[in-house]
Amino acid sequence: MTIPEENSRAQVLALCGGIGGAKLALGLYRTLGPGHLTVAVNTGDDFTHLGLHVSPDIDTVAYTLAGLNDTERGWGLAGETWHFMEALGRLGGDTWFQLGDHDLATHVVRTQRLAAGETLSQVTAGLATRLGLHARLLPMSDDPVRTLVDTEEGRLAFQNYFVEHRCRPRVTGISFAGAETAKPQDDVLALLADGTLAAIVICPSNPYLSVDPMLAIPGLREALKASAAPVIAVSPIVGGKAVKGPTAKIMEELGLPVSIRAIADHYRDLIDGFILDDADAADSTGLGIPSVATRTLMETLGDRERLARSVLDFAAGLRRHR
Ligand code: FO1
């Protein structure tokens, strides 16, 4: 889908976690052009570290869309230096979570502005403007929601599970502290109710760790369902494996089959269409949801753009048949 010329206000909303989701967000941004993409980002991974408010997924998406991200690591800034961490280590400070010298500035500014009374939405919009983005970047909520991972070694805050313990402990459950009293971000709700919304894309982020925190916020799931725009999910499972990160490991530990069917089931009540990888095409018969098989691996910029075009074309077709 290219945005129809007569509808210069048409918008696409992407729901996104960190690294994997940000790749598709970049493809959508480049395909749609300036002014047409809004990304609602998971903030369940946010935490206060060394006195600083860190919003890893917001920063990953912002740096990726701005072309400033480190493509090897997937998080943080390209060309980063680590003098602060080295000095911190010499003083016996906490070094399990790496904050690069340049990235540090983002956390300092965010922390300062939040302390001065700005909302996370305002701070994030400021970051997007400073990075020269022509996409709207919205936190899923301005209220704190924190992902907690129950493991056989006890309950861990998300970053302790993910970074400090390298996703090693066996997961027994996942919860989202604060979600029950959090409100969806205002502009996300407004966009979902807006007739200019052409598609809602659930990026191939971890459904359990990165998308569920959003769906746990009262009202957001309902607003997604009520939106006139088709909701398309892109599978994070390719050939029965996760492309990156702990998605497959967590599915096994939670007793789920590592399959596109389990992902489709997870989103079943919410989505109008499902995109899966060619490698899983044989498993897609009888899925019960309109689906398209394509290459979903996003190794190159061309891959990101091609997948974005497939998603948008699929959405346009579904819209015509609604
Ligand atoms: N991930 C790591 O594996 N190790 C780190 O030390 C680390 C630091 C870090 C700093 C800033 C930031 O924005 C992200 C960072 N990440 C790090 C990534 C982050 O933990 C994950 O990408 C997400 O929270 C999961 O989506």
Coordinates of C-alpha atoms and ligand atoms in Angstrom, one line a residue:
M1 CA 0.0 0.0 0.0
T2 CA 1.2 3.5 -0.8
I3 CA -0.9 6.0 1.1
P4 CA -3.6 7.1 -1.4
E5 CA -2.9 10.7 -2.6
E6 CA -6.4 11.8 -1.8
N7 CA -5.8 10.8 1.8
S8 CA -2.8 12.8 2.7
R9 CA -3.7 12.5 6.4
A10 CA -3.7 8.6 6.4
Q11 CA -1.9 7.2 9.3
V12 CA -0.4 3.8 10.3
L13 CA -0.1 2.8 13.9
A14 CA 2.7 0.3 14.9
L15 CA 2.8 -1.4 18.3
C16 CA 6.4 -2.0 19.0
G17 CA 8.9 -3.4 21.6
G18 CA 12.6 -3.1 21.1
I19 CA 15.1 -4.5 18.6
G20 CA 13.0 -6.8 16.3
G21 CA 9.9 -4.5 16.3
A22 CA 12.1 -1.4 15.6
K23 CA 13.3 -3.0 12.3
L24 CA 9.8 -3.2 10.9
A25 CA 9.0 0.3 12.3
L26 CA 12.0 1.5 10.2
G27 CA 10.7 -0.3 7.2
L28 CA 7.2 1.3 7.7
Y29 CA 8.7 4.7 8.3
R30 CA 10.8 4.6 5.1
T31 CA 7.9 3.1 3.0
L32 CA 5.2 5.5 4.3
G33 CA 7.3 8.6 4.2
P34 CA 7.3 11.6 6.6
G35 CA 4.2 12.2 8.7
H36 CA 2.3 9.0 8.3
L37 CA 3.7 6.7 11.0
T38 CA 2.9 6.6 14.7
V39 CA 4.7 4.1 16.9
A40 CA 3.3 3.2 20.3
V41 CA 6.1 1.7 22.3
N42 CA 6.3 -0.7 25.2
T43 CA 7.5 0.9 28.4
G44 CA 7.2 -2.2 30.6
D45 CA 11.0 -2.5 30.3
D46 CA 11.6 1.0 31.7
F47 CA 13.5 1.2 35.0
T48 CA 15.4 3.6 37.2
H49 CA 19.1 2.8 37.0
L50 CA 21.9 4.8 38.6
G51 CA 19.2 7.3 39.4
L52 CA 18.3 7.7 35.7
H53 CA 15.0 6.9 34.0
V54 CA 15.9 4.5 31.2
S55 CA 13.3 3.7 28.5
P56 CA 15.1 1.1 26.5
D57 CA 12.4 0.4 23.9
I58 CA 11.6 4.0 23.2
D59 CA 15.3 4.7 22.7
T60 CA 15.8 1.7 20.5
V61 CA 12.9 2.8 18.2
A62 CA 14.0 6.5 18.3
Y63 CA 17.7 5.7 17.4
T64 CA 16.6 3.1 14.8
L65 CA 14.3 5.5 13.0
A66 CA 16.9 8.2 13.1
G67 CA 19.5 5.8 11.7
L68 CA 21.7 6.3 14.8
N69 CA 21.4 2.8 16.3
D70 CA 24.2 0.3 16.7
T71 CA 23.1 -2.4 14.2
E72 CA 25.4 -5.1 15.7
R73 CA 24.1 -4.9 19.3
G74 CA 20.6 -3.8 18.3
W75 CA 20.4 -1.3 21.2
G76 CA 22.2 1.9 22.0
L77 CA 24.0 4.2 19.6
A78 CA 26.5 3.4 16.8
G79 CA 30.0 4.6 17.4
E80 CA 29.4 4.6 21.2
T81 CA 32.2 5.0 23.7
W82 CA 32.2 3.6 27.2
H83 CA 34.4 5.8 29.4
F84 CA 31.6 6.4 31.9
M85 CA 31.2 2.6 32.4
E86 CA 34.9 2.1 32.8
A87 CA 35.1 4.9 35.4
L88 CA 32.1 3.5 37.2
G89 CA 33.6 0.0 37.3
R90 CA 36.9 1.5 38.8
L91 CA 34.8 3.0 41.6
G92 CA 33.0 -0.2 42.3
G93 CA 29.7 1.0 40.8
D94 CA 27.0 -1.2 39.2
T95 CA 28.1 -2.2 35.7
W96 CA 25.8 -5.0 34.7
F97 CA 23.7 -2.6 32.6
Q98 CA 25.8 -0.8 30.1
L99 CA 25.1 2.9 29.5
G100 CA 27.2 4.4 26.7
D101 CA 28.7 7.9 27.0
H102 CA 26.4 9.4 24.3
D103 CA 23.3 7.3 25.3
L104 CA 23.8 8.6 28.8
A105 CA 22.8 12.1 27.7
T106 CA 19.3 10.8 26.6
H107 CA 18.7 9.3 30.1
V108 CA 20.0 12.4 31.9
V109 CA 17.7 14.7 29.8
R110 CA 14.7 12.4 30.2
T111 CA 15.2 12.1 34.0
Q112 CA 15.6 15.9 34.4
R113 CA 12.5 16.7 32.4
L114 CA 10.4 14.0 34.2
A115 CA 11.6 15.5 37.5
A116 CA 10.5 18.9 36.3
G117 CA 7.0 17.6 35.7
E118 CA 6.9 16.7 32.0
T119 CA 5.1 13.5 31.0
L120 CA 7.0 10.7 29.3
S121 CA 5.0 11.5 26.2
Q122 CA 6.3 15.1 26.2
V123 CA 9.9 14.0 26.9
T124 CA 9.6 11.4 24.1
A125 CA 8.2 13.9 21.6
G126 CA 11.1 16.2 22.5
L127 CA 13.6 13.4 21.8
A128 CA 12.0 12.6 18.5
T129 CA 12.1 16.2 17.4
R130 CA 15.8 16.6 18.5
L131 CA 16.6 13.4 16.5
G132 CA 14.8 14.9 13.4
L133 CA 12.1 12.2 13.2
H134 CA 9.0 12.7 11.1
A135 CA 7.2 10.0 12.9
R136 CA 5.2 10.2 16.1
L137 CA 6.8 8.2 19.0
L138 CA 4.4 7.6 21.9
P139 CA 4.9 5.6 25.1
M140 CA 2.1 3.1 25.6
S141 CA 1.1 5.0 28.7
D142 CA 2.3 8.0 30.8
D143 CA 1.7 5.9 33.9
P144 CA 4.4 3.5 35.1
V145 CA 3.9 -0.1 34.1
R146 CA 6.7 -2.5 35.0
T147 CA 7.2 -6.0 33.6
L148 CA 8.0 -8.6 36.3
V149 CA 9.2 -12.1 35.4
D150 CA 8.5 -14.9 37.8
T151 CA 11.2 -17.5 37.5
E152 CA 12.2 -20.7 39.3
E153 CA 14.8 -18.4 41.0
G154 CA 12.2 -15.9 42.2
R155 CA 10.6 -12.8 40.8
L156 CA 12.8 -10.5 38.7
A157 CA 12.3 -7.0 37.4
F158 CA 12.5 -7.1 33.6
Q159 CA 16.1 -5.8 33.1
N160 CA 17.4 -8.0 35.9
Y161 CA 15.9 -11.0 34.1
F162 CA 16.9 -9.9 30.6
V163 CA 20.3 -8.4 31.0
E164 CA 21.7 -9.3 34.4
H165 CA 20.6 -12.9 34.3
R166 CA 20.7 -13.1 30.5
C167 CA 17.2 -14.7 30.4
R168 CA 18.7 -17.9 31.9
P169 CA 16.2 -18.5 34.8
R170 CA 13.2 -20.7 33.8
V171 CA 10.1 -18.5 33.4
T172 CA 7.0 -19.5 35.3
G173 CA 4.9 -16.4 34.8
I174 CA 4.9 -12.8 33.6
S175 CA 3.0 -9.8 35.1
F176 CA 2.8 -6.1 34.6
A177 CA 2.9 -4.1 37.8
G178 CA 0.8 -0.9 37.6
A179 CA -1.0 -1.9 34.4
E180 CA -4.4 -2.3 36.1
T181 CA -4.4 1.4 37.1
A182 CA -2.5 2.8 34.0
K183 CA -4.3 4.7 31.2
P184 CA -3.5 4.2 27.6
Q185 CA -1.6 7.2 26.1
D186 CA -4.2 9.8 25.0
D187 CA -2.9 10.2 21.4
V188 CA -2.9 6.4 20.9
L189 CA -6.6 6.3 21.9
A190 CA -7.4 9.3 19.7
L191 CA -5.7 7.7 16.7
L192 CA -7.5 4.4 17.2
A193 CA -10.8 6.3 17.1
D194 CA -9.7 8.4 14.1
G195 CA -11.1 7.7 10.6
T196 CA -7.7 8.4 9.0
L197 CA -6.1 5.3 10.5
A198 CA -5.3 3.0 7.6
A199 CA -3.7 0.1 9.5
I200 CA -2.6 -1.1 12.9
V201 CA 0.6 -3.2 12.8
I202 CA 1.7 -5.4 15.7
C203 CA 5.4 -5.6 15.0
P204 CA 7.3 -8.9 15.4
S205 CA 8.2 -8.1 19.0
N206 CA 8.0 -10.7 21.8
P207 CA 4.3 -11.1 22.4
Y208 CA 4.7 -12.0 26.0
L209 CA 7.3 -9.5 27.1
S210 CA 6.8 -6.6 24.8
V211 CA 3.3 -6.5 23.4
D212 CA 1.4 -8.0 26.4
P213 CA 2.4 -5.0 28.6
M214 CA 0.4 -2.8 26.2
L215 CA -2.6 -5.1 26.0
A216 CA -2.6 -5.3 29.8
I217 CA -3.5 -1.6 30.1
P218 CA -7.3 -1.4 30.6
G219 CA -9.0 0.0 27.5
L220 CA -6.2 -0.5 25.0
R221 CA -7.2 -3.9 23.8
E222 CA -10.9 -2.8 23.5
A223 CA -9.8 0.4 21.6
L224 CA -7.8 -1.8 19.2
K225 CA -10.8 -4.1 18.6
A226 CA -13.1 -1.1 18.1
S227 CA -10.9 0.7 15.6
A228 CA -12.1 0.7 12.0
A229 CA -8.6 0.0 10.8
P230 CA -7.4 -3.6 10.2
V231 CA -5.0 -5.0 12.8
I232 CA -2.2 -7.1 11.3
A233 CA 0.3 -9.1 13.5
V234 CA 3.7 -10.1 12.1
S235 CA 5.0 -13.4 13.6
P236 CA 8.2 -13.2 15.6
I237 CA 8.6 -17.0 15.1
V238 CA 10.3 -18.1 11.9
G239 CA 10.7 -21.8 11.0
G240 CA 9.7 -22.7 14.6
K241 CA 12.4 -20.6 16.1
A242 CA 12.7 -17.0 17.4
V243 CA 14.7 -14.7 15.2
K244 CA 16.5 -13.2 18.2
G245 CA 15.9 -13.0 22.0
P246 CA 14.1 -15.3 24.4
T247 CA 10.6 -15.7 22.7
A248 CA 11.0 -19.4 21.9
K249 CA 12.6 -20.2 25.2
I250 CA 9.8 -18.5 27.1
M251 CA 7.1 -20.2 25.0
E252 CA 8.6 -23.6 25.9
E253 CA 8.9 -22.7 29.5
L254 CA 5.2 -21.5 29.6
G255 CA 4.2 -24.8 28.0
L256 CA 3.3 -23.4 24.6
P257 CA 4.3 -25.0 21.3
V258 CA 6.9 -22.8 19.5
S259 CA 4.8 -22.3 16.4
I260 CA 3.1 -19.6 14.4
R261 CA -0.2 -21.2 15.5
A262 CA 0.6 -20.4 19.1
I263 CA 1.3 -16.8 18.1
A264 CA -1.9 -16.5 16.0
D265 CA -3.8 -17.9 19.0
H266 CA -2.3 -15.4 21.3
Y267 CA -3.6 -12.5 19.1
R268 CA -6.7 -14.3 17.7
D269 CA -9.4 -12.1 19.3
L270 CA -7.6 -8.9 18.2
I271 CA -6.3 -9.3 14.7
D272 CA -7.8 -9.2 11.2
G273 CA -4.7 -10.5 9.5
F274 CA -1.5 -12.5 10.2
I275 CA 1.9 -12.4 8.4
L276 CA 4.1 -15.4 8.7
D277 CA 7.4 -16.4 7.2
D278 CA 7.6 -18.5 4.0
A279 CA 9.4 -21.2 6.2
D280 CA 6.1 -21.7 8.1
A281 CA 3.8 -21.6 5.2
A282 CA 3.1 -25.4 5.5
D283 CA 1.8 -24.8 9.1
S284 CA -0.6 -22.1 8.1
T285 CA -3.5 -24.2 6.7
G286 CA -6.5 -24.0 9.0
L287 CA -5.1 -21.1 10.9
G288 CA -8.6 -19.4 10.9
I289 CA -7.2 -15.9 10.3
P290 CA -6.5 -14.4 6.9
S291 CA -2.8 -14.8 6.5
V292 CA 0.1 -14.0 4.1
A293 CA 3.4 -15.9 3.9
T294 CA 6.4 -13.9 2.9
R295 CA 10.0 -13.4 3.9
T296 CA 9.9 -11.9 7.4
L297 CA 13.6 -12.0 8.2
M298 CA 14.9 -8.5 8.2
E299 CA 18.6 -8.7 7.6
T300 CA 18.9 -5.7 5.2
L301 CA 17.2 -2.4 4.9
G302 CA 15.6 -3.8 1.7
D303 CA 14.1 -6.6 3.8
R304 CA 12.6 -4.2 6.2
E305 CA 11.1 -2.1 3.4
R306 CA 9.8 -5.2 1.5
L307 CA 8.1 -6.6 4.7
A308 CA 6.6 -3.2 5.4
R309 CA 5.1 -3.0 1.9
S310 CA 3.7 -6.6 2.3
V311 CA 2.1 -5.6 5.6
L312 CA 0.6 -2.4 4.1
D313 CA -0.7 -4.1 1.0
F314 CA -2.3 -6.8 3.1
A315 CA -3.9 -4.2 5.3
A316 CA -5.2 -2.3 2.2
G317 CA -6.8 -5.6 0.9
L318 CA -8.4 -6.4 4.2
R319 CA -9.8 -2.8 4.5
R320 CA -11.5 -3.2 1.2
H321 CA -13.2 -6.4 2.4
R322 CA -14.3 -5.2 5.8
Ligands
FO1_1 N1 20.8 -5.0 26.6 C1 21.8 -5.8 27.0 O1 21.8 -7.0 26.7 N2 22.8 -5.4 27.9 C2 22.9 -4.1 28.3 O2 23.8 -3.7 29.0 C3 21.9 -3.2 27.8 C4 22.0 -1.8 28.1 C5 21.0 -0.9 27.5 C6 21.1 0.4 27.7 C7 20.2 1.3 27.1 C8 19.2 0.8 26.3 O3 18.3 1.6 25.7 C9 19.1 -0.6 26.1 C10 20.0 -1.4 26.7 N3 19.9 -2.8 26.5 C11 20.9 -3.7 26.9 C12 18.8 -3.4 25.7 C13 17.6 -3.6 26.5 O4 17.8 -4.3 27.7 C14 16.6 -4.5 25.7 O5 16.7 -4.2 24.4 C15 15.2 -4.2 25.9 O6 14.7 -3.8 27.2 C16 14.3 -5.4 25.4 O7 13.6 -5.0 24.4

